[in-house]
Short mmCIF file of C-alpha atoms and ligand atoms in Angstrom, two decimals:
data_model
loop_
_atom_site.label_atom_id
_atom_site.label_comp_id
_atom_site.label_asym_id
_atom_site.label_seq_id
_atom_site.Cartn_x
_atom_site.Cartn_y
_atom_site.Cartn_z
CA UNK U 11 95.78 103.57 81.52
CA UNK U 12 95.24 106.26 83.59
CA UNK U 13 94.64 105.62 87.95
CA UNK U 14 92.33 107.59 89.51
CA UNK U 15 92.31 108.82 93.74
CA UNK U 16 90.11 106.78 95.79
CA UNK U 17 89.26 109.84 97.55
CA UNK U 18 88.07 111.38 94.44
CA UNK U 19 89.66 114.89 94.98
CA UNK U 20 93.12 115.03 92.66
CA UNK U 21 93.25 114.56 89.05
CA UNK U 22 93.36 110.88 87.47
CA UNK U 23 97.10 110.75 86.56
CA UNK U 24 99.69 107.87 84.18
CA UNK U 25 101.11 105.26 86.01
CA UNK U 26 104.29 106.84 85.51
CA UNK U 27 102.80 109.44 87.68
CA UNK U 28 101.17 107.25 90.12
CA UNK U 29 104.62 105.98 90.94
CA UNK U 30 106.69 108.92 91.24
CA UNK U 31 104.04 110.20 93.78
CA UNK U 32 103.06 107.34 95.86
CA UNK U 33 99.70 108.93 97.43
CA UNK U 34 97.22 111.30 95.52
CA UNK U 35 97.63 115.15 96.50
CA UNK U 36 94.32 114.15 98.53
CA UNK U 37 95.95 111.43 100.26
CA UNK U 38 93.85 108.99 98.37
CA UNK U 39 95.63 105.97 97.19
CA UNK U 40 95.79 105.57 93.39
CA UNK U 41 93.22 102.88 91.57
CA UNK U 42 93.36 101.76 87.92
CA UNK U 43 90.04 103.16 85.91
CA UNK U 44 89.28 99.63 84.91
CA UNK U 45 90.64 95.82 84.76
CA UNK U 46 89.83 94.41 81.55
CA UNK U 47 89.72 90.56 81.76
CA UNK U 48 92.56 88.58 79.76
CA UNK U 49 91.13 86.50 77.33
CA UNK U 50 89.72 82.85 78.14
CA UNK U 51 92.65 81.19 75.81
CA UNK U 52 95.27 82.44 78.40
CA UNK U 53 94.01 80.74 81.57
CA UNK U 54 92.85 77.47 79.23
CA UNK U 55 96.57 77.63 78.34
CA UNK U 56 98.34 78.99 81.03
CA UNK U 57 100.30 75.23 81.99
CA UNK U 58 102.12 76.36 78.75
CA UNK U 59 103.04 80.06 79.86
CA UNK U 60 106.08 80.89 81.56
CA UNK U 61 106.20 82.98 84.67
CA UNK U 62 107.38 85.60 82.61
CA UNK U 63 104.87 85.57 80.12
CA UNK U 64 102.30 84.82 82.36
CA UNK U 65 103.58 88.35 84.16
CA UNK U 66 103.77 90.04 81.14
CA UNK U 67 99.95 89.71 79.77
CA UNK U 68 99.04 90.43 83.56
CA UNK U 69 100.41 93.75 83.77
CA UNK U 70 101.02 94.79 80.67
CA UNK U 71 97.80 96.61 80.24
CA UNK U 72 98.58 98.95 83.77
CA UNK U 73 101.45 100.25 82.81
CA UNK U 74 101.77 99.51 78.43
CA UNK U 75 101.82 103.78 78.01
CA UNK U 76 104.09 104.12 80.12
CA UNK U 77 106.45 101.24 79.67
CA UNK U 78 107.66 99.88 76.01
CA UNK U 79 107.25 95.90 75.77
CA UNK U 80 110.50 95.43 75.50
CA UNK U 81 111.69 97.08 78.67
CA UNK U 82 108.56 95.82 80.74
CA UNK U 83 109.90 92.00 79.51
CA UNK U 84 113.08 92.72 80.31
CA UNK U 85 112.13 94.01 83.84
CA UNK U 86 110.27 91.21 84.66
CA UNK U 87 113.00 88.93 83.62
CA UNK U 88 115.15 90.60 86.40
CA UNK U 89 112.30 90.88 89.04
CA UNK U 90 111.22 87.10 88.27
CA UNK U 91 114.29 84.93 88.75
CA UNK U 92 113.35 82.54 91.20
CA UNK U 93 110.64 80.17 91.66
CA UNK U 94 107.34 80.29 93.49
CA UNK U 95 106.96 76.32 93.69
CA UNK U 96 103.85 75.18 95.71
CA UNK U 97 104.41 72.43 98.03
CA UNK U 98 101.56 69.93 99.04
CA UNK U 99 101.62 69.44 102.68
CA UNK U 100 98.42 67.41 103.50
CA UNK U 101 95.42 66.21 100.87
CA UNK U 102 93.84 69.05 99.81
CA UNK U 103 96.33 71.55 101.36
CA UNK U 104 99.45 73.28 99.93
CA UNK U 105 101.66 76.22 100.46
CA UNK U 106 102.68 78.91 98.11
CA UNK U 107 106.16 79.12 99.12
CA UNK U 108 107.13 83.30 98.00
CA UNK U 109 110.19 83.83 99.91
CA UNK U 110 112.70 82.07 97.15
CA UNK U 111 113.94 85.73 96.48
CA UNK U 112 117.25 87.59 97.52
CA UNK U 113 115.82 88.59 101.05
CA UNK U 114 113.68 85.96 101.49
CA UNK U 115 110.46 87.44 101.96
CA UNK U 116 107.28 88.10 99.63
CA UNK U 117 108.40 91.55 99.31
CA UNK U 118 110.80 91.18 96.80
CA UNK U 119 108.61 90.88 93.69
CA UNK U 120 107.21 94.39 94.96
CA UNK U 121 110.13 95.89 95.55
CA UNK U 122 112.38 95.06 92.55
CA UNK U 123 109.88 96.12 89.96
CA UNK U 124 108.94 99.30 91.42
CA UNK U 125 112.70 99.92 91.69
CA UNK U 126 112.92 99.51 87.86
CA UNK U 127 109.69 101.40 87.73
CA UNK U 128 111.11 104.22 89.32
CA UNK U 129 114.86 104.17 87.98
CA UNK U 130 113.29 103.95 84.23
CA UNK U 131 111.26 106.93 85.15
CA UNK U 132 113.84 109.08 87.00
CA UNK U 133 116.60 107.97 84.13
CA UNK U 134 115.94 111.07 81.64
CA UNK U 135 115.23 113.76 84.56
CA UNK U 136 117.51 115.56 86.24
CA UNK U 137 115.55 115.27 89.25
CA UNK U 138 116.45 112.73 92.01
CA UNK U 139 113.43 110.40 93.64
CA UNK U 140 113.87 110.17 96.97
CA UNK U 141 112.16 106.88 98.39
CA UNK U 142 111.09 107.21 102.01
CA UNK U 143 110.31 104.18 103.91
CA UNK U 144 109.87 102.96 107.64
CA UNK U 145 109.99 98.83 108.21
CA UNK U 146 109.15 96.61 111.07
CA UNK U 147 110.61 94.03 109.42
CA UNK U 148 111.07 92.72 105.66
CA UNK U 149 109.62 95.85 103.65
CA UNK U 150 113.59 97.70 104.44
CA UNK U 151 115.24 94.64 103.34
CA UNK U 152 113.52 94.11 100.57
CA UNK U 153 113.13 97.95 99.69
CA UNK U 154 117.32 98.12 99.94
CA UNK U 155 117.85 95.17 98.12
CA UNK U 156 115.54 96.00 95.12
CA UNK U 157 116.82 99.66 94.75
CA UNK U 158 120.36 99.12 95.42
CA UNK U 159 122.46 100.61 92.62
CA UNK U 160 119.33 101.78 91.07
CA UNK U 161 120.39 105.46 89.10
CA UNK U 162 118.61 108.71 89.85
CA UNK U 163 117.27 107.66 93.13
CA UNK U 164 118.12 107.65 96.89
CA UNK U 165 116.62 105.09 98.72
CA UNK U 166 115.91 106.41 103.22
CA UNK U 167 114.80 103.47 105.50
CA UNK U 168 113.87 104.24 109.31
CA UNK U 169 113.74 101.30 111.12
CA UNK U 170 113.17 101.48 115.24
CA UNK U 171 116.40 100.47 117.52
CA UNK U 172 116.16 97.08 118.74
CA UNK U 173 112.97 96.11 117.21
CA UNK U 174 114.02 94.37 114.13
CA UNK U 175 115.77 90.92 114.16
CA UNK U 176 119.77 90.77 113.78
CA UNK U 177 118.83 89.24 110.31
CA UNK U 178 116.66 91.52 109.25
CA UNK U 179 119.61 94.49 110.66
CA UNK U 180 121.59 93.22 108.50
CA UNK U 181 120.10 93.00 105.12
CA UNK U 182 118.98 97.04 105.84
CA UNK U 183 122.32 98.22 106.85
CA UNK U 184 125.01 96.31 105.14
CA UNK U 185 124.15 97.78 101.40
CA UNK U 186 125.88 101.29 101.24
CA UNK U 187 125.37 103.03 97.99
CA UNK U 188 122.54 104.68 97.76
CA UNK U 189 120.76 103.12 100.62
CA UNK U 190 120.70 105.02 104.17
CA UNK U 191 119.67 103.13 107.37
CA UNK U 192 118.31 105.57 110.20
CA UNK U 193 118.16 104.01 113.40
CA UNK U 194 115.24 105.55 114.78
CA UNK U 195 115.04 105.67 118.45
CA UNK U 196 111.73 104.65 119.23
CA UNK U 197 108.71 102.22 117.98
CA UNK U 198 108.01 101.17 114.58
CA UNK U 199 104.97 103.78 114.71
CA UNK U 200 107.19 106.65 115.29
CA UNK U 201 109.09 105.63 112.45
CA UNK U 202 106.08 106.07 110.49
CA UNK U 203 104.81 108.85 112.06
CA UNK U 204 107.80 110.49 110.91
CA UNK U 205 107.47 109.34 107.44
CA UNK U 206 103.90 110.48 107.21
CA UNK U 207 105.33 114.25 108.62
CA UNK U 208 108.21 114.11 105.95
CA UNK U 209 105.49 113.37 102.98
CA UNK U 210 103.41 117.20 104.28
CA UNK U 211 106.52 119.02 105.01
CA UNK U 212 105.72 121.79 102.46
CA UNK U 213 109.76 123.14 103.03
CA UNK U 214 110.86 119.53 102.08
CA UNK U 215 108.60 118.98 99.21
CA UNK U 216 109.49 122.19 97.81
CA UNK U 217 113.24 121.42 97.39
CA UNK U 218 113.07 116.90 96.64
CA UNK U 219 110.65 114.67 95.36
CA UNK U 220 110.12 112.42 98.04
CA UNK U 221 107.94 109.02 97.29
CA UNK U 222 106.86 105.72 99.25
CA UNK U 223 108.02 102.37 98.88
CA UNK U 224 105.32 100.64 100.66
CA UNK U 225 102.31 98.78 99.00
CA UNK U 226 99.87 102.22 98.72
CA UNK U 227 102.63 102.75 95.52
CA UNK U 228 100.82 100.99 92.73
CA UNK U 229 104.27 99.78 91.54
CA UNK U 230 104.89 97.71 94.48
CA UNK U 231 101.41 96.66 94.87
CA UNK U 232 99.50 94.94 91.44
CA UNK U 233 102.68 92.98 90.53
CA UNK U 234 101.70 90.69 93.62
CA UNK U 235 98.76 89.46 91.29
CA UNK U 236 101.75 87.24 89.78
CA UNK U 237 101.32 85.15 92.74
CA UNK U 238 97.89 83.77 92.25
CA UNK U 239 98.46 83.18 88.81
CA UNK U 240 101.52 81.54 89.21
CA UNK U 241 99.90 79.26 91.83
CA UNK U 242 96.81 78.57 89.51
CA UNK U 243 98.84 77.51 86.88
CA UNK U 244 100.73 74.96 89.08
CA UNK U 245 97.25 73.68 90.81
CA UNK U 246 94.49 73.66 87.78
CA UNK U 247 95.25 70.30 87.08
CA UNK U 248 93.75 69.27 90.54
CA UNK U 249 90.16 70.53 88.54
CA UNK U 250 89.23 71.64 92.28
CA UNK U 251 87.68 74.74 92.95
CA UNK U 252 90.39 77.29 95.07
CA UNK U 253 90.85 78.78 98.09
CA UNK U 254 93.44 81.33 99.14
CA UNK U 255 94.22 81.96 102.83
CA UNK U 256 96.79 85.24 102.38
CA UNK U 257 98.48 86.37 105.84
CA UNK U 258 97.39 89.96 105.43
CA UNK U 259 98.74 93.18 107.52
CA UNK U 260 98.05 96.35 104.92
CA UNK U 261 96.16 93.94 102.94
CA UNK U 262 98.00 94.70 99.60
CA UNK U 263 98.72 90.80 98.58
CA UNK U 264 95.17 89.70 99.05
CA UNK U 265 93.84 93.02 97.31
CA UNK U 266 96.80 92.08 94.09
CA UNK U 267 94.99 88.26 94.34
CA UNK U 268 91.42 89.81 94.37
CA UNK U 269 93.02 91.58 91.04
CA UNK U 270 93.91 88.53 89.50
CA UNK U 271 90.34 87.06 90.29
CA UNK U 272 89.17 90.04 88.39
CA UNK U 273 91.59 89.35 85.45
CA UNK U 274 89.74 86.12 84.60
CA UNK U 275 91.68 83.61 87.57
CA UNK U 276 88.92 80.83 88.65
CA UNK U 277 89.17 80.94 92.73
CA UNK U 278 85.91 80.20 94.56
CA UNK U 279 87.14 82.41 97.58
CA UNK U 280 89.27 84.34 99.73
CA UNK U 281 90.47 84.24 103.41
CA UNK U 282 92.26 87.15 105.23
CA UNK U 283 94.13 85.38 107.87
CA UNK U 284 94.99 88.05 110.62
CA UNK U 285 97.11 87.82 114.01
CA UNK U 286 95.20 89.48 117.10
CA UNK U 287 95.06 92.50 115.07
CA UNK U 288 91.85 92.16 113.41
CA UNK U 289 90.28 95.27 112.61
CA UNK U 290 88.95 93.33 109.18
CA UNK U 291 87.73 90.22 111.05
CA UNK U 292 85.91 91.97 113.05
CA UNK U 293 84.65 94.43 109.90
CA UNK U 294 83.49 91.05 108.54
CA UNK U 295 82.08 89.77 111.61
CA UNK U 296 79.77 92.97 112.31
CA UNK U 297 80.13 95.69 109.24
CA UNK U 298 81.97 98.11 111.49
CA UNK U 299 85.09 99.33 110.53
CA UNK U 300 86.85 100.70 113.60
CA UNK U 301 90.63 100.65 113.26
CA UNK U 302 92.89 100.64 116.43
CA UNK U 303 96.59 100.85 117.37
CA UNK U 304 98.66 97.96 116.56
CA UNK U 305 99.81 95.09 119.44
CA UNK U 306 102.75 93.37 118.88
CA UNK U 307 102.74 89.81 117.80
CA UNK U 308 105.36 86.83 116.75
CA UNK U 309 103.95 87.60 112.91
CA UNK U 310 104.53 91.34 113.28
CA UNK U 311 104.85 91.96 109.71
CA UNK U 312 101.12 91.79 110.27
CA UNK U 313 101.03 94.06 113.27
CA UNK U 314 98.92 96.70 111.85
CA UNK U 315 95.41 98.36 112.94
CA UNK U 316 94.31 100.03 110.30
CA UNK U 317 95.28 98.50 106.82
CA UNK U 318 96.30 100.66 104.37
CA UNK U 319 94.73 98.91 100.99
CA UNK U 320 91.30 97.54 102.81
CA UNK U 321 89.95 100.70 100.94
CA UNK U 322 90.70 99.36 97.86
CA UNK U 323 89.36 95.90 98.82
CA UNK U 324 86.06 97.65 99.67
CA UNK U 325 86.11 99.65 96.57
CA UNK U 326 86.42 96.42 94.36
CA UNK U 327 83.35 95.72 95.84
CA UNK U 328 82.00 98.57 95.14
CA UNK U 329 81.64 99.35 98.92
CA UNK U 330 79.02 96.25 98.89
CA UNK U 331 79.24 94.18 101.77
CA UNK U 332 77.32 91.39 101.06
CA UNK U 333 79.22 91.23 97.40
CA UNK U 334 82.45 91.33 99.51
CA UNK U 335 81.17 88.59 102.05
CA UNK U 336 80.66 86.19 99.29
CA UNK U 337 84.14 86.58 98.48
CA UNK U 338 85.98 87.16 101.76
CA UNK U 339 86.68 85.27 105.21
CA UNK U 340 88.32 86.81 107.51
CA UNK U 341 89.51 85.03 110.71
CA UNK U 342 92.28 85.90 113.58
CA UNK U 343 94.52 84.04 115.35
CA UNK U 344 96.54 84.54 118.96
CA UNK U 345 100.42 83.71 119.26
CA UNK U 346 99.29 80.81 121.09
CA UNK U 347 97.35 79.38 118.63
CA UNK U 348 100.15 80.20 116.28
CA UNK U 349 103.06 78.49 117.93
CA UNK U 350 100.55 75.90 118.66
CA UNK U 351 100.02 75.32 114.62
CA UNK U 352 103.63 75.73 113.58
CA UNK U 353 104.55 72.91 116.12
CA UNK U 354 101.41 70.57 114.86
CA UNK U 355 102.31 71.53 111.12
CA UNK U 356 106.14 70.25 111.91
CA UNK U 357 104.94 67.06 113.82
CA UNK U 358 102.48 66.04 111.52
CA UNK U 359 104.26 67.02 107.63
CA UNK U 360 107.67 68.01 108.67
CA UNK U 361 106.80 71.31 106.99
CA UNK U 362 108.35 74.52 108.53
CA UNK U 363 106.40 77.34 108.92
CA UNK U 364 107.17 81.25 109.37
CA UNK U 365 104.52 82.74 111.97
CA UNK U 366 103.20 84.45 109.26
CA UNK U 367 102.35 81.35 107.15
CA UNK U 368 101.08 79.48 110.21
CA UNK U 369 98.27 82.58 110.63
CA UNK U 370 97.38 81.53 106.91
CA UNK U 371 97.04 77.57 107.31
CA UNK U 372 94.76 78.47 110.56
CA UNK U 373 92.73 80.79 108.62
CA UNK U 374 92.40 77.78 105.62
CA UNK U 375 91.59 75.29 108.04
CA UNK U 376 88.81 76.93 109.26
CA UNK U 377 87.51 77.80 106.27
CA UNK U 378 87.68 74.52 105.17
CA UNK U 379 86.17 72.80 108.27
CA UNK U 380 82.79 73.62 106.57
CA UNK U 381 84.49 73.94 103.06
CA UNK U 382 85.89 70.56 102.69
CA UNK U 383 85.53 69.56 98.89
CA UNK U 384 88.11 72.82 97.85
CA UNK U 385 91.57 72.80 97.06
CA UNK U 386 93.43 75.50 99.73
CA UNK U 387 96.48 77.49 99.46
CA UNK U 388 97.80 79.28 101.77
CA UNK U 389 100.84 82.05 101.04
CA UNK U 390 104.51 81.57 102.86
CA UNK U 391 105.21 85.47 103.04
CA UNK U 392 108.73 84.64 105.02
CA UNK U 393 111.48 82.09 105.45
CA UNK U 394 111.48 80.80 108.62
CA UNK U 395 115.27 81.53 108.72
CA UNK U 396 113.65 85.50 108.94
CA UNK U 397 111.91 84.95 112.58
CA UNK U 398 114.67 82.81 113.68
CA UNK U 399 114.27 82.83 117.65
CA UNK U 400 110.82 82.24 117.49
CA UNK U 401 110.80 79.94 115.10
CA UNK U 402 113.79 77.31 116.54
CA UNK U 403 112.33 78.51 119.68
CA UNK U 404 108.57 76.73 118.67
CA UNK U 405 109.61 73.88 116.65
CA UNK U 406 112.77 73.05 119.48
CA UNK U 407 115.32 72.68 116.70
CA UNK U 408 118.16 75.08 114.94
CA UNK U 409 117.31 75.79 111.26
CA UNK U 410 120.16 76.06 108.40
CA UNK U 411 120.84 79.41 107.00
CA UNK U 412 120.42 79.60 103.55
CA UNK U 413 123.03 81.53 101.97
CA UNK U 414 121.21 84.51 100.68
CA UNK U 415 121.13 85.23 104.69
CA UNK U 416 124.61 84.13 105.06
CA UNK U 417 125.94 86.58 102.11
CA UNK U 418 124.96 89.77 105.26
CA UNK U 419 125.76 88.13 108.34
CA UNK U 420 129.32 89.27 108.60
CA UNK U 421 129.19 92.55 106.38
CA UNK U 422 129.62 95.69 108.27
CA UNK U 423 125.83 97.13 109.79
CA UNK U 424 126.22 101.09 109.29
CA UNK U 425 123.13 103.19 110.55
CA UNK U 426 122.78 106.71 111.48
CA UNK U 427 120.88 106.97 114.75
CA UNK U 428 118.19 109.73 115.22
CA UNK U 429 115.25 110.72 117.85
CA UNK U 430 113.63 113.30 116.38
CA UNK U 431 111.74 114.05 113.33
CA UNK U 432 113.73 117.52 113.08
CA UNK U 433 116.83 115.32 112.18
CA UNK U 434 115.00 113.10 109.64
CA UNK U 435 114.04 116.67 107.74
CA UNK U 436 117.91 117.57 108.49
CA UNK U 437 119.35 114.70 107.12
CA UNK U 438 117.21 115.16 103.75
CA UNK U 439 118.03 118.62 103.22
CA UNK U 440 121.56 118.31 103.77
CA UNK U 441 122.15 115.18 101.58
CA UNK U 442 119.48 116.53 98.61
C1 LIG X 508 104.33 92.44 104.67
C2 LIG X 508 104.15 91.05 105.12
C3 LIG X 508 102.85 90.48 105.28
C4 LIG X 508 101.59 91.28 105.05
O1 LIG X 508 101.36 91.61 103.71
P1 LIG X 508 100.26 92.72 103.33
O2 LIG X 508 100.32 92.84 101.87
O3 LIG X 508 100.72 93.98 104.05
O4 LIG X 508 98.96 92.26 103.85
C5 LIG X 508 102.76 89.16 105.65
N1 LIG X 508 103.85 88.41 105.91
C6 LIG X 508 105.10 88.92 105.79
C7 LIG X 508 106.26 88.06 106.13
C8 LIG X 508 105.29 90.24 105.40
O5 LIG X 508 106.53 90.74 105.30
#
């Protein structure tokens, strides 16, 4: 299968290509020519498929040039070893718990099978791939943790000083091997901006081959369809029609579960549950898309303005709004409201939320208020145990730490602290 630029200027390249470069030479991000549906027999049998074979059909036909059978099963019997249970917490309402995996956040699936991606690709050149990638949060952790160890490629996370959790420190600067923490001094967007400057730097792109590890790479972004299949297969029983509510920030999960949709999945609809940044709310609300800078929130894994993969939402669609509309809700939510659901979810169920899951039950409810008769799931990107303060804070008790969390919190945190993009650029040419 060959992907194609959304901006229509670069040449279609293989998904082996897609991978190594992240973002078309026009900046567009990369787009599979077509999704042929899986045959009706697999979702009529799916109770009987295994995650892993469920996986396999799913995403075989993306990358099946590029990547034997044999090797794709065997990666996604690595990536896939823990469960994605769903958990009922009122009548007609259940979570898709995703953060089961080794840094306990949604990321992981992502993240682990583009590192195998990438390290299969990068195993019979002599060139290393250099994997660039600023977090506010869970994408370093999960980034590290996926590539650790991985052969032929470096793995560079910027994360800004002080604005990550002690947890989330930890599970980006406790790895060693080829994983380098950069403290940046500053704001999660000049982390970024840096990143973005490092990807044009003609002088740097000239001696490495740099590449991105957030959810524009296609390897880290269609394996999230898994999700939505592996929730279907768990709910389809119920014989009611679904709803998703996906906490959405660059909009990559809900794009992968708009993916599955097109793969054959029965859902009736979508909901894009946003915190205060809602550039796509308000897109639904009036047709205007206007993005802005981000505001910080409790659920700031979400704290973006202008989402990276809504362009491949649109293009789904066609660039159709009223196609999209029929497909898509999109509602936003304060902190307030937030805190005020996580504490009404824990009095009424005993359930625990993350305040990223809580933006998703608000966004079901509401859809539901004049959807009743559906069947609603909404996605647990995070263990609580990853917003910790806020979280024991809201719900007024302490939570246990699990001990995948436990395994970092008294390694060693090593970081190299920078200011200035000039030291980014010196670091990578030195240590090329
Ligand atoms: C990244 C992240 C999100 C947002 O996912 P997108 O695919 O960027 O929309 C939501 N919740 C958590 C905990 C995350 O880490």
């Amino acid at each position: 299968m060959k992907f194609y630029s959304l901006n229509k200027k670069a040449p279609q390249v293989t998904f082996k290509d897609a991978v190594i470069k992240g973002i078309a030479p026009d900046k567009g991000l990369y787009f599979p020519e077509s999704i042929s549906p899986l045959p009706s027999s697999f979702f009529e049998n799916i109770e009987e498929l295994s995650n892993h074979e469920i996986a396999f059909e799913a995403i075989r036909q993306f990358v099946n040039e590029e990547i034997p059978d044999t090797l794709l099963k065997d990666i996604l019997g690595d990536v896939l070893d823990f469960d994605f249970p769903i958990v009922e917490i009122e009548e007609n309402v259940a979570t898709l718990e995703l953060f089961h995996g080794p840094t306990m956040a949604f990321k992981d699936v992502g993240a682990r099978f583009m590192a195998h991606c990438l390290g299969h690709f990068s195993s019979n050149t002599e060139n290393e791939v250099t994997v660039l990638v600023a977090t506010s949060g869970d994408t370093g952790g999960a980034v590290a943790n996926g590539f650790l160890g991985v052969k032929g490629v470096k793995v560079v996370i910027l994360y800004p000083n002080g604005k990550v959790s002690d947890i989330q420190e930890r599970q980006l600067t406790t790895l060693g091997q080829n994983i380098t923490a950069l403290k940046v001094n500053g704001t999660f967007d000049d982390c970024q901006k840096m990143v973005k400057t490092a990807f044009l730097d003609e002088e740097l792109l000239k001696n490495m081959q740099l590449t991105s590890a957030n959810s524009i790479n296609v390897a880290r972004w269609l394996p999230q369809l898994f999700y939505f299949l592996f929730a279907y297969k768990q709910l389809k029983s119920k014989g009611k029609e679904l709803v998703f509510s996906v906490p959405s920030g660059n909009f990559g999960n809900i794009c992968a579960g708009m993916v599955a949709q097109r793969l054959g999945m029965p859902v009736k609809h979508f909901v894009a549950s946003t915190n205060v940044n809602d550039t796509v709310p308000e897109f639904m609300r009036t047709g205007n898309y206007s993005p802005k800078p981000s505001t910080a929130t409790i659920s700031n894994a979400m704290d973006v303005g202008d989402p990276s993969n809504f362009i491949r939402i649109r293009h789904l669609f066609e660039d159709n709004f009223d196609k999209l509309d029929q497909c898509l809700s999109s509602y936003s939510f304060t902190d307030a409201e937030t805190k005020q659901a996580m504490k009404e979810i824990y009095s009424s169920t005993g359930y625990v939320t993350d305040p990223h899951g809580a933006v998703g039950y608000l966004g079901l409810k509401k859809y539901q208020d004049n959807y009743p008769e559906t069947y609603g799931v909404f996605l647990e990107t995070a263990h609580p145990v990853k917003f910790l303060d806020v979280v024991e804070e809201t719900i007024g008790f302490a939570l246990d730490i699990p001990s995948q969390i436990q395994k970092v919190m008294d390694k060693e945190k090593k970081s190299i602290k920078i200011s200035e993009y000039s030291e980014l650029k010196g670091y990578l040419l030195e240590h090329n």
